Amino acid sequence: DEVSQKKGIVIYNFNSAHIDRAAGEFGTLGFQPHARYYTMQGDRPVTKGSFREVMPIRSFVKEFIAKSLILRRLIPIYQPQEQDIELACALIAEIKRKVWEQLPAARFIVSIWLQQEQHKIKACLERRGVEVWDFGGIQRDPSMVTHWDGWHPSAAENKFYAKLLADKLRAVTTDSK
């Protein structure tokens, strides 16, 4: 459905899994085998189909590994490559463009917190004209880490982060009045 209000603030909460998804890493292919495969055409991302359609052998192997906790522990942890970060940033810039098609007066903001390569992500997004709210200086409270893998934010961390965003939004909207 189309949004009737043409101004406001759109916040995209970025997390490192978005880089993994763009690159087609284990977390994506194991649980979303039909995820879209994107490549860059100039400075814009274009889809060529799903990972399974474009790279069937790589997809099969990664899907197999992703479904095995033992194999996933034996394979080195994925480290984002520069081209993967650039692709994820290009996808977000494309989302911003599509938001502005529907909401031309909207302010589009990407918030980042607890990210691998946070400084690279922020710089990449800013080069593409995307406003970033960087909450990277905030340290994790170990008592809030409850997820089995120690990486995913817990409900308590998400609540904490939601309060940070609400406080920042309150400050921004108060300043603009």
Short mmCIF file of C-alpha atoms in Angstrom, two decimals, residues 4-150:
data_model
loop_
_atom_site.label_atom_id
_atom_site.label_comp_id
_atom_site.label_asym_id
_atom_site.label_seq_id
_atom_site.Cartn_x
_atom_site.Cartn_y
_atom_site.Cartn_z
CA SER A 4 -0.30 8.92 2.11
CA GLN A 5 2.07 11.14 4.11
CA LYS A 6 4.94 12.30 1.90
CA LYS A 7 7.37 13.45 4.59
CA GLY A 8 8.85 11.97 7.70
CA ILE A 9 11.83 9.90 8.75
CA VAL A 10 12.63 6.42 7.46
CA ILE A 11 15.14 4.46 9.53
CA TYR A 12 16.88 1.40 8.10
CA ASN A 13 18.47 -0.69 10.86
CA PHE A 14 21.58 -2.16 9.29
CA ASN A 15 23.20 -5.31 10.59
CA SER A 16 26.20 -7.28 9.40
CA ALA A 17 23.99 -10.09 8.13
CA HIS A 18 23.00 -7.75 5.31
CA ILE A 19 26.57 -7.94 4.00
CA ASP A 20 26.48 -11.73 4.32
CA ARG A 21 23.19 -11.81 2.39
CA ALA A 22 24.57 -9.62 -0.38
CA ALA A 23 27.61 -11.91 -0.65
CA GLY A 24 25.59 -15.14 -0.44
CA GLU A 25 27.32 -16.52 2.62
CA PHE A 26 26.27 -19.51 4.73
CA GLY A 27 23.68 -17.73 6.84
CA THR A 28 21.82 -16.71 3.71
CA LEU A 29 22.15 -19.77 1.53
CA GLY A 30 21.46 -22.19 4.36
CA PHE A 31 18.15 -20.64 5.25
CA GLN A 32 17.22 -18.54 2.22
CA PRO A 33 18.42 -20.55 -0.79
CA HIS A 34 16.32 -18.48 -3.17
CA ALA A 35 17.83 -15.17 -2.00
CA ARG A 36 18.46 -12.76 -4.86
CA TYR A 37 21.91 -12.64 -6.43
CA TYR A 38 23.04 -9.07 -7.12
CA THR A 39 25.96 -7.74 -9.07
CA MET A 40 27.05 -4.21 -9.78
CA GLN A 41 26.27 -2.60 -13.12
CA GLY A 42 28.02 0.74 -13.02
CA ASP A 43 27.25 2.13 -9.59
CA ARG A 44 23.88 0.37 -9.18
CA PRO A 45 23.02 -3.16 -8.12
CA VAL A 46 21.10 -5.39 -10.49
CA THR A 47 19.71 -8.85 -9.86
CA LYS A 48 20.55 -11.79 -12.08
CA GLY A 49 18.20 -14.26 -10.36
CA SER A 50 18.66 -16.25 -7.18
CA PHE A 51 22.00 -17.59 -5.91
CA ARG A 52 20.67 -21.07 -6.58
CA GLU A 53 19.96 -20.17 -10.23
CA VAL A 54 23.16 -18.23 -10.88
CA MET A 55 25.64 -20.33 -8.88
CA PRO A 56 24.04 -23.75 -8.38
CA ILE A 57 27.17 -25.67 -7.29
CA ARG A 58 28.38 -22.99 -4.87
CA SER A 59 24.84 -22.69 -3.51
CA PHE A 60 24.51 -26.44 -3.02
CA VAL A 61 27.82 -26.64 -1.13
CA LYS A 62 27.08 -23.61 1.03
CA GLU A 63 23.53 -24.79 1.78
CA PHE A 64 24.89 -28.19 2.82
CA ILE A 65 27.54 -26.66 5.09
CA ALA A 66 25.11 -24.11 6.55
CA LYS A 67 22.74 -26.83 7.69
CA SER A 68 25.46 -28.64 9.65
CA LEU A 69 26.49 -27.07 12.94
CA ILE A 70 29.64 -29.23 12.95
CA LEU A 71 30.73 -28.20 9.44
CA ARG A 72 29.95 -24.54 10.19
CA ARG A 73 32.30 -24.71 13.17
CA LEU A 74 35.06 -26.20 11.02
CA ILE A 75 34.82 -23.55 8.29
CA PRO A 76 36.46 -20.21 9.09
CA ILE A 77 34.08 -17.39 9.98
CA TYR A 78 33.19 -15.24 6.98
CA GLN A 79 34.98 -11.90 6.97
CA PRO A 80 33.33 -9.24 4.81
CA GLN A 81 35.29 -8.37 1.68
CA GLU A 82 35.43 -4.81 0.33
CA GLN A 83 33.27 -5.71 -2.69
CA ASP A 84 30.65 -7.27 -0.38
CA ILE A 85 30.50 -4.11 1.73
CA GLU A 86 30.23 -1.99 -1.42
CA LEU A 87 27.41 -4.18 -2.76
CA ALA A 88 25.49 -4.00 0.54
CA CYS A 89 25.91 -0.19 0.56
CA ALA A 90 24.75 0.03 -3.05
CA LEU A 91 21.66 -2.01 -2.18
CA ILE A 92 20.87 0.35 0.69
CA ALA A 93 21.39 3.39 -1.55
CA GLU A 94 18.94 1.78 -3.98
CA ILE A 95 16.43 1.33 -1.14
CA LYS A 96 16.88 5.03 -0.32
CA ARG A 97 16.18 5.91 -3.97
CA LYS A 98 13.01 3.79 -3.95
CA VAL A 99 11.86 5.34 -0.67
CA TRP A 100 12.33 8.80 -2.16
CA GLU A 101 10.22 7.80 -5.18
CA GLN A 102 7.30 7.24 -2.79
CA LEU A 103 8.23 9.78 -0.08
CA PRO A 104 10.17 12.58 -1.76
CA ALA A 105 10.38 14.69 1.40
CA ALA A 106 11.43 11.84 3.68
CA ARG A 107 14.68 11.79 5.57
CA PHE A 108 16.36 8.40 5.06
CA ILE A 109 18.70 7.32 7.85
CA VAL A 110 20.67 4.12 8.37
CA SER A 111 21.40 3.22 11.98
CA ILE A 112 24.31 0.90 12.73
CA TRP A 113 25.23 -0.77 16.00
CA LEU A 114 27.36 -3.76 16.94
CA GLN A 115 28.67 -4.25 13.42
CA GLN A 116 31.79 -5.90 12.09
CA GLU A 117 33.68 -3.41 9.94
CA GLN A 118 31.44 -0.58 11.24
CA HIS A 119 33.80 2.22 10.19
CA LYS A 120 33.98 0.84 6.62
CA ILE A 121 30.21 0.48 6.41
CA LYS A 122 29.66 4.03 7.65
CA ALA A 123 32.19 5.50 5.20
CA CYS A 124 30.75 3.49 2.31
CA LEU A 125 27.19 4.64 3.01
CA GLU A 126 28.21 8.26 3.46
CA ARG A 127 30.09 8.17 0.12
CA ARG A 128 26.75 7.21 -1.43
CA GLY A 129 24.97 10.13 0.21
CA VAL A 130 23.25 8.09 2.91
CA GLU A 131 22.89 9.63 6.37
CA VAL A 132 24.20 7.33 9.12
CA TRP A 133 23.48 7.25 12.82
CA ASP A 134 26.48 5.45 14.26
CA PHE A 135 25.93 3.89 17.68
CA GLY A 136 29.24 2.04 17.45
CA GLY A 137 30.75 3.57 20.56
CA ILE A 138 28.27 1.79 22.79
CA GLN A 139 29.67 -1.26 24.54
CA ARG A 140 27.64 -4.43 24.88
CA ASP A 141 26.47 -5.31 28.36
CA PRO A 142 27.51 -8.98 28.80
CA SER A 143 24.50 -9.60 31.04
CA MET A 144 22.21 -8.85 28.06
CA VAL A 145 23.86 -11.37 25.71
CA THR A 146 21.52 -14.34 25.89
CA HIS A 147 21.51 -15.74 22.36
CA TRP A 148 23.31 -19.07 21.97
CA ASP A 149 25.90 -17.73 19.55
CA GLY A 150 26.86 -14.69 21.65
#
